[in-house]
Every structure is written in C-alpha cells, then in structure tokens.
PDB file of C-alpha atoms and ligand atoms in Angstrom:
ATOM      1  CA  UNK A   1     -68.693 175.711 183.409  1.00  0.00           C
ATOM      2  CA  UNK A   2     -66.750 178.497 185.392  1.00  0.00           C
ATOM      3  CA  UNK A   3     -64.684 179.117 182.652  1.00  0.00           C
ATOM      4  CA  UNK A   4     -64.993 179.590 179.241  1.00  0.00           C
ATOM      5  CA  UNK A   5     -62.698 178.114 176.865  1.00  0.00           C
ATOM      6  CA  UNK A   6     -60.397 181.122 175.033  1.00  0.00           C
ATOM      7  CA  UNK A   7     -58.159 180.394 172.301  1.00  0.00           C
ATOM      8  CA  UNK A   8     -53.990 180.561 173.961  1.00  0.00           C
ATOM      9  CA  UNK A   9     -52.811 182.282 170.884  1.00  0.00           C
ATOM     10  CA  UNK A  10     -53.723 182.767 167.165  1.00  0.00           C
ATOM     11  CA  UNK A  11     -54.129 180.262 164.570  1.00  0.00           C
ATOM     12  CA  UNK A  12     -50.799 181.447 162.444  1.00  0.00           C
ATOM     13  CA  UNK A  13     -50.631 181.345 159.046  1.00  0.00           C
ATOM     14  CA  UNK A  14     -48.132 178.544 157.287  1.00  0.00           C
ATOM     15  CA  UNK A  15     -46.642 178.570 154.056  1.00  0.00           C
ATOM     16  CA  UNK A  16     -45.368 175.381 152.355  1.00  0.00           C
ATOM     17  CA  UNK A  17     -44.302 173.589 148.896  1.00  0.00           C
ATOM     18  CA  UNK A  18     -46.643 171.635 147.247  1.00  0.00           C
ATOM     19  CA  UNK A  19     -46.182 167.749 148.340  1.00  0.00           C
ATOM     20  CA  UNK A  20     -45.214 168.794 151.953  1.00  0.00           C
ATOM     21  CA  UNK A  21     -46.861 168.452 154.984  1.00  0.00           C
ATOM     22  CA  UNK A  22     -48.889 171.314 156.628  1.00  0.00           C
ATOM     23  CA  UNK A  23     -49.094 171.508 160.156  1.00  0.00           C
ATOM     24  CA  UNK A  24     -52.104 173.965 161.443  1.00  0.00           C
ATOM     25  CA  UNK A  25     -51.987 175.008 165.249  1.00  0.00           C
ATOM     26  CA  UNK A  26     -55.015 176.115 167.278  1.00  0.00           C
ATOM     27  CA  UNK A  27     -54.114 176.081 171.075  1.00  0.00           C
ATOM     28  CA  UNK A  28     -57.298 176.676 173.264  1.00  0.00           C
ATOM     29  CA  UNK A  29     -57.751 176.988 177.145  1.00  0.00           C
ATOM     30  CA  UNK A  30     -59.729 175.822 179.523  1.00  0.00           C
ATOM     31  CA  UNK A  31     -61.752 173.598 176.486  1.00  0.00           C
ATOM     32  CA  UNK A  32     -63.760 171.417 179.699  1.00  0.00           C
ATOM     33  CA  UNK A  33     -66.519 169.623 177.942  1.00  0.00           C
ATOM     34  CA  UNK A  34     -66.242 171.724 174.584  1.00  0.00           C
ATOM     35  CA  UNK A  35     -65.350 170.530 171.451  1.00  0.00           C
ATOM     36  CA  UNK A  36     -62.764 172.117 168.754  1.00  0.00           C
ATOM     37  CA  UNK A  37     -63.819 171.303 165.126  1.00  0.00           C
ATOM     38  CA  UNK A  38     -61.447 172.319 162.376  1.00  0.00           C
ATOM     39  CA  UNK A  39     -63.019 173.675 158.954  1.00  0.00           C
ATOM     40  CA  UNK A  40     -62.298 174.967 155.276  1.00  0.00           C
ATOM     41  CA  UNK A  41     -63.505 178.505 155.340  1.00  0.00           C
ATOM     42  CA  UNK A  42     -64.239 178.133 151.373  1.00  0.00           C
ATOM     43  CA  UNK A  43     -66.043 175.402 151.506  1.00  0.00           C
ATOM     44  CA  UNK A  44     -67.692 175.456 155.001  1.00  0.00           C
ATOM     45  CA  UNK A  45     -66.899 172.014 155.133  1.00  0.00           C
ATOM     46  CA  UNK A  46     -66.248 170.011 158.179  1.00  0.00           C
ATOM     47  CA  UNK A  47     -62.814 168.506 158.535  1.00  0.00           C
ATOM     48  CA  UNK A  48     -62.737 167.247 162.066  1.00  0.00           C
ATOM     49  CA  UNK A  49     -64.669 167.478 165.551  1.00  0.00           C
ATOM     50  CA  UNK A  50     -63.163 166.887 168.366  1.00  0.00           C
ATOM     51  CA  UNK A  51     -61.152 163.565 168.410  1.00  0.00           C
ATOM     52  CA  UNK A  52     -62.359 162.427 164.818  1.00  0.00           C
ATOM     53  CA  UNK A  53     -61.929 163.466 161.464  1.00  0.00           C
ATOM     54  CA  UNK A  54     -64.857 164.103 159.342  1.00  0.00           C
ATOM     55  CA  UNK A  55     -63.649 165.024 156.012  1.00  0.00           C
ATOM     56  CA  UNK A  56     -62.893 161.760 153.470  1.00  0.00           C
ATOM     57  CA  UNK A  57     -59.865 163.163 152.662  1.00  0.00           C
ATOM     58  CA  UNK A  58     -57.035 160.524 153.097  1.00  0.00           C
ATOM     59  CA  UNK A  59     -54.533 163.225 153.308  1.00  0.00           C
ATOM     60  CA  UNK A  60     -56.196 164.847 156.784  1.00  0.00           C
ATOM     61  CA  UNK A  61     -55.558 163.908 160.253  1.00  0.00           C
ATOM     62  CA  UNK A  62     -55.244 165.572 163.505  1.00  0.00           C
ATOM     63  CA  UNK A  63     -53.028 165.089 166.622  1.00  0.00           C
ATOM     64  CA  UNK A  64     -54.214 166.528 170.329  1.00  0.00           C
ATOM     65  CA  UNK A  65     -52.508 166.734 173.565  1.00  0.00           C
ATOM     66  CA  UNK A  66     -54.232 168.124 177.175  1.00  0.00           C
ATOM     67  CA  UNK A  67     -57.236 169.008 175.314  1.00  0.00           C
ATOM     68  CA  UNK A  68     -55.225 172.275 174.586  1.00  0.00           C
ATOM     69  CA  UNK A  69     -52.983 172.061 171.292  1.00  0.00           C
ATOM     70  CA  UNK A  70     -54.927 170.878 168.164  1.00  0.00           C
ATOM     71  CA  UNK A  71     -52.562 170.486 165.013  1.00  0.00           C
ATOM     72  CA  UNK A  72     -54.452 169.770 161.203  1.00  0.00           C
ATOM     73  CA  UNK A  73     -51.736 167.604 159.471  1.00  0.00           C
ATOM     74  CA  UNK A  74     -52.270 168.053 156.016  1.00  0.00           C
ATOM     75  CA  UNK A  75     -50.047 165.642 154.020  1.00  0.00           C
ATOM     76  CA  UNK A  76     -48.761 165.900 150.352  1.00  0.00           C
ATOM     77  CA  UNK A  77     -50.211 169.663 150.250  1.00  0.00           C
ATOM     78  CA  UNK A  78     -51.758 170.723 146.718  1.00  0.00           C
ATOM     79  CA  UNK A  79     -52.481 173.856 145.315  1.00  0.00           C
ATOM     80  CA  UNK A  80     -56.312 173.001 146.023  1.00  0.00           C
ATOM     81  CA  UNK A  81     -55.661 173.222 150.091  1.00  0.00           C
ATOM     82  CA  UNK A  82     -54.549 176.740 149.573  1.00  0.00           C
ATOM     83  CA  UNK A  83     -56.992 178.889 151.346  1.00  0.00           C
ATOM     84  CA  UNK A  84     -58.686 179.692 154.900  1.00  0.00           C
ATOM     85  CA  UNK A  85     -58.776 177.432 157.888  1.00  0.00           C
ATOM     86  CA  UNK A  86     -60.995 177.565 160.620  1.00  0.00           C
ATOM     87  CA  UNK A  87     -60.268 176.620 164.389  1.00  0.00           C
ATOM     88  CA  UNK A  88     -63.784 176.606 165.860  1.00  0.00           C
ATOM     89  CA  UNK A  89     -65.070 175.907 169.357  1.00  0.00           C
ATOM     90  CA  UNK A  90     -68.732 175.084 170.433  1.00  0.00           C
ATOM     91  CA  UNK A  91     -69.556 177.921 172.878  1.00  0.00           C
ATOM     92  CA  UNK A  92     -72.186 179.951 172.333  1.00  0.00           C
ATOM     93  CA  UNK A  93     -72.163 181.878 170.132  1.00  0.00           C
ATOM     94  CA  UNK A  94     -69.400 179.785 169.195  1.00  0.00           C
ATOM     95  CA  UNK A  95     -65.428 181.250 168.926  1.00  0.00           C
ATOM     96  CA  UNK A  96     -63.384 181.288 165.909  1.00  0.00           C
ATOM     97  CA  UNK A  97     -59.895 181.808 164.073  1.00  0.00           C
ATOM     98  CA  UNK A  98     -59.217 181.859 160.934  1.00  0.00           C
ATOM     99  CA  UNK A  99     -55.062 180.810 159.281  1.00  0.00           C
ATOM    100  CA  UNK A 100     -54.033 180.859 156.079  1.00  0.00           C
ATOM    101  CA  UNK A 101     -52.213 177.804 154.192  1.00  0.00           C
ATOM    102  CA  UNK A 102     -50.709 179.170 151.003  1.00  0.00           C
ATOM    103  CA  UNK A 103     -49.068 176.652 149.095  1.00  0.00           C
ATOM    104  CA  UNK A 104     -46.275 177.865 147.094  1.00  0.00           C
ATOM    105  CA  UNK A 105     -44.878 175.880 143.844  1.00  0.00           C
ATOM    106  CA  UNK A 106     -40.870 176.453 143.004  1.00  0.00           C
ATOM    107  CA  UNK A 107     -40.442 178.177 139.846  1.00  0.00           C
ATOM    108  CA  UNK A 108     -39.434 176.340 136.820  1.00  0.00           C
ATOM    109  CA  UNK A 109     -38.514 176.659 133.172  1.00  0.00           C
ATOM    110  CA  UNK A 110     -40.834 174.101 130.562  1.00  0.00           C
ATOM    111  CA  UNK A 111     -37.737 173.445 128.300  1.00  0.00           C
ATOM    112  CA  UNK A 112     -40.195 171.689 126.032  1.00  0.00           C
ATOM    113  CA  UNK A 113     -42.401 174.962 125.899  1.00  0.00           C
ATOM    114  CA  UNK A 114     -39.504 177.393 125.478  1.00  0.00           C
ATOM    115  CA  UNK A 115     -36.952 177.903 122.520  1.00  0.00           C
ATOM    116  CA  UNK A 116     -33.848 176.407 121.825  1.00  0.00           C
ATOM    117  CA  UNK A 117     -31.639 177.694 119.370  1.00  0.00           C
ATOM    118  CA  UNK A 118     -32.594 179.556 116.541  1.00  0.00           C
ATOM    119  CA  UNK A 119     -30.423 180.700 113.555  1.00  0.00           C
ATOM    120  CA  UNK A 120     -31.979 183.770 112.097  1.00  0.00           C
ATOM    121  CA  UNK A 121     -30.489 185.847 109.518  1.00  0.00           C
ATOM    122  CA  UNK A 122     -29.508 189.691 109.930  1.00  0.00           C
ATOM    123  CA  UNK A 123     -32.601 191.772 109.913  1.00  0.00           C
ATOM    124  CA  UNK A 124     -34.645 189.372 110.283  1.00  0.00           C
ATOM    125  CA  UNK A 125     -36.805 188.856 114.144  1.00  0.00           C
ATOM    126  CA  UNK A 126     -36.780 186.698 116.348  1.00  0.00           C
ATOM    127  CA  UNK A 127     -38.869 185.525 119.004  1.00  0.00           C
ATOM    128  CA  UNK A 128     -37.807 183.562 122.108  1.00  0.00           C
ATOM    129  CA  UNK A 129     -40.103 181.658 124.364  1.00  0.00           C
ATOM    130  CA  UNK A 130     -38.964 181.663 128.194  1.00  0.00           C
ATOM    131  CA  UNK A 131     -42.260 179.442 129.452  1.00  0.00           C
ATOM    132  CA  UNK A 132     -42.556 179.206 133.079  1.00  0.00           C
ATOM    133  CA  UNK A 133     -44.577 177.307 135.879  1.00  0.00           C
ATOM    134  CA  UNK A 134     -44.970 178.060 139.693  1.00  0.00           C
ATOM    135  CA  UNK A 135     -46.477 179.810 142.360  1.00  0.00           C
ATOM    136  CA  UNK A 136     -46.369 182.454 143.352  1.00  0.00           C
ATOM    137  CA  UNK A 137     -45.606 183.337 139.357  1.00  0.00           C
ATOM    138  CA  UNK A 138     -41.803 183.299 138.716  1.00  0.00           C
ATOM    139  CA  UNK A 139     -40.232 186.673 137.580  1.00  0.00           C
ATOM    140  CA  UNK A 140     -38.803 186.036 134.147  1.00  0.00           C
ATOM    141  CA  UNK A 141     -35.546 188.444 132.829  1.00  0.00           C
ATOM    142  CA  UNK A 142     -33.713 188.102 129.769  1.00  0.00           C
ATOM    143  CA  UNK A 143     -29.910 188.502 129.639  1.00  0.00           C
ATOM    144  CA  UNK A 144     -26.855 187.308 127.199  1.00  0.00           C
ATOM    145  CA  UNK A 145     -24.634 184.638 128.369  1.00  0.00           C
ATOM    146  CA  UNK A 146     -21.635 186.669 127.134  1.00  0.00           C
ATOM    147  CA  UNK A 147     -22.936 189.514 129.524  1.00  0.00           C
ATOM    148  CA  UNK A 148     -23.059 191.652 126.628  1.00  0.00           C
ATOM    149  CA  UNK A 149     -26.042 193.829 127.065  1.00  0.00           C
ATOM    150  CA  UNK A 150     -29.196 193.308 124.600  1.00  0.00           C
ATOM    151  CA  UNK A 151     -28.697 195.213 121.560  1.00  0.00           C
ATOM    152  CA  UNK A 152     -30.940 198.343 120.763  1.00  0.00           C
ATOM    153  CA  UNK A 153     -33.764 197.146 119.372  1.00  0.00           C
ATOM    154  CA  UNK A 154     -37.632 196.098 119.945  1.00  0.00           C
ATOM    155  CA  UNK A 155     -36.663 193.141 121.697  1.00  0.00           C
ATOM    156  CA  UNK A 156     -38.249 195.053 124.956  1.00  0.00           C
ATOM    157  CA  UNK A 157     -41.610 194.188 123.208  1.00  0.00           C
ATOM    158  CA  UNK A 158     -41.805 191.200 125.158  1.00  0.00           C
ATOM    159  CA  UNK A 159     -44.911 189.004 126.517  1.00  0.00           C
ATOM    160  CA  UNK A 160     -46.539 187.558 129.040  1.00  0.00           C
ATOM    161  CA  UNK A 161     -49.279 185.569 128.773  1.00  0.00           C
TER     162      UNK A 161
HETATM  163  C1  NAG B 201     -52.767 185.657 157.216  1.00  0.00           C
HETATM  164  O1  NAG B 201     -53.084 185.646 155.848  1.00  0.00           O
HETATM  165  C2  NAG B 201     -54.218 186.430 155.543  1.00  0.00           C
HETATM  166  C3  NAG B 201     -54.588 186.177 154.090  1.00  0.00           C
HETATM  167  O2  NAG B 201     -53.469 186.065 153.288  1.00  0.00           O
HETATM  168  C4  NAG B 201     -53.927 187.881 155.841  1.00  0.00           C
HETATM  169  O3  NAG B 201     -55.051 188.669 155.544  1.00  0.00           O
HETATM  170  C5  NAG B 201     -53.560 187.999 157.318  1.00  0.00           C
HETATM  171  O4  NAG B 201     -53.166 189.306 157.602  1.00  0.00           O
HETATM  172  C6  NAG B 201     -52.438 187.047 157.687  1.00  0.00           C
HETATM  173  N1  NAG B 201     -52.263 187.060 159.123  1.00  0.00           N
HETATM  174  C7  NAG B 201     -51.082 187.166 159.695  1.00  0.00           C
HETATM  175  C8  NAG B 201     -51.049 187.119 161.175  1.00  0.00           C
HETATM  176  O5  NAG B 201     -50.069 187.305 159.042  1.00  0.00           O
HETATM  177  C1  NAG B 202     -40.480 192.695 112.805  1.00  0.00           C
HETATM  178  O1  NAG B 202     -41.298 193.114 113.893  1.00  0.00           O
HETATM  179  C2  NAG B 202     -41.791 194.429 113.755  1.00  0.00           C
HETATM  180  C3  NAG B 202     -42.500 194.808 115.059  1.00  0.00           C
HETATM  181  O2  NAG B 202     -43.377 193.778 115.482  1.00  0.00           O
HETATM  182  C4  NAG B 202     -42.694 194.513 112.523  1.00  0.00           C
HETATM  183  O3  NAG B 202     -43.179 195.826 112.391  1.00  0.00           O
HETATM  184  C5  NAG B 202     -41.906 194.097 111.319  1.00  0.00           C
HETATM  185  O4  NAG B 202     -42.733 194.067 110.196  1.00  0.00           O
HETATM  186  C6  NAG B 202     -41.246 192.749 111.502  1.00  0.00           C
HETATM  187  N1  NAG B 202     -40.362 192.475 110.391  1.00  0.00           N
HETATM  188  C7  NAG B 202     -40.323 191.300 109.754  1.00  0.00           C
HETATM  189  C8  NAG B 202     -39.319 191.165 108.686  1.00  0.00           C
HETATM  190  O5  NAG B 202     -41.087 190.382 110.021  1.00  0.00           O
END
C-alpha cells in the first residue's frame, strides 16, 4: 500500500426520535484492500465488517458507495441504541472514530397518572399530580388557566420524583 487509508471527515453525532431511522456516516480515503467495521462502543460488539453485517439485529444494515462513504442505518431507533458508535478501519494499529446517537423521546403528559379534578374544601390541601414521560426529561410548570397567578401559599412545595 502507498497510501494509508485516513478517515475524509468525522463520524458526526445524530440525534433522532425514538422509531426513526438513524443514519451514521464514516467517510474514509484511500480504504485499498482495508476493511471498515462498524461497532457499539458499550458493548464492543461487532455490527458489520466490510460489506456484511454481523450483528443479529434485524433493525441494522449498511449501505457503501466507492469504498469511501459507509452509512449504519439503524431503523425504528430505541432508547437502547443510544450510545457510542465506532467507525473502525483495519490498519495497524488500527484507526478509529467514535459518534454519538442520542435518541430523544417527545415529552408527554400520562393523563391516567396525573389528576383530574378535585373539589377540596377551603383550608383544606391539595395535591396535583402532573406525571410526565420523555427524554431528555420534560420541564414541568404549573400555571392557572384563568392566568391568575397561584395564590400565596405552600403550593411551591412541589415534587419530583
Ligand atoms: C458528540 O457527543 C459526545 C457525547 O455526547 C460529546 O462528548 C462530543 O463532544 C460530541 N461531538 C461533537 C462533534 O459534537
Ligand atoms: C397541609 O400541609 C402542610 C404542609 O405539608 C401540613 O403541615 C398541614 O398539616 C397540612 N394540613 C392538613 C389539613 O392536612
């Protein structure tokens, strides 16, 4: 080999909602008779070499063009892909990147989990329950729906578990 292979450009770090597809980019140079592998940093395991994917994950597969652009296609993303990907090629020592997939969920509200109304007499507390699901974890704020601000009170004392 006169040349060794270099990687073009980093392996960029993609951010997408869970049951989309992820698209991981390693672009490498002058690859000759090397091979690129794709891996899970976490795990250390093996996803694809070259041409063929390894892993028995249904959801992995990999396109190539020129021997230059290698894309991971990661299809109906889950929370569990979040994490470290690794663009590796077989020199020696061997060259690596590293990009991120972070997986984000869209906030929601668990109407089942939260209050409804309450009827509560004068004096008396009251607790509501705002319960909430995503990722990252959705800010929660509490305001009237007459715009009124929240009386003076302990009602500041609120929760989050
Ligand atoms: C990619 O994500 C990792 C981990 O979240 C972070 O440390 C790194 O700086 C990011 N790289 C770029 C180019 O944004
Ligand atoms: C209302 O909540 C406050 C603060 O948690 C507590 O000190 C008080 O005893 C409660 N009052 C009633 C009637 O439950």
């Amino acid at each position: 080999h006169d040349k060794e292979p270099e990687f073009a450009e980093p392996v960029r770090n993609v951010t997408v909602a869970v049951g989309r597809t992820a698209q991981l980019l390693c672009v490498v140079d002058n690859l000759s008779t090397y091979r690129v592998a794709w891996l899970r940093v976490e795990s250390k395991t093996i996803l694809t070499i070259h041409q063929n994917v390894i892993t028995r994950n249904y959801r992995v597969s990999l396109s190539h063009n020129d021997h230059r652009n290698w894309v991971l296609h990661i299809r109906e993303v889950q929370e569990s892909d979040r994490g470290g990907y690794m663009c590796q090629i077989n020199t020696v020592p061997m060259k690596s990147q590293v990009g991120f997939l972070d997986v984000v969920v869209p906030p929601e509200i668990l109407g089942a989990e939260s209050s409804s109304d309450v009827l509560v007499r004068e004096g008396f507390n009251v607790t509501l329950t705002c319960r909430t699901k995503g990722y990252p974890t959705p800010k929660i704020t509490w305001r009237r729906e007459d715009g009124e601000p929240l009386a003076v009170g302990n009602w500041q004392n609120n929760m989050i578990q």
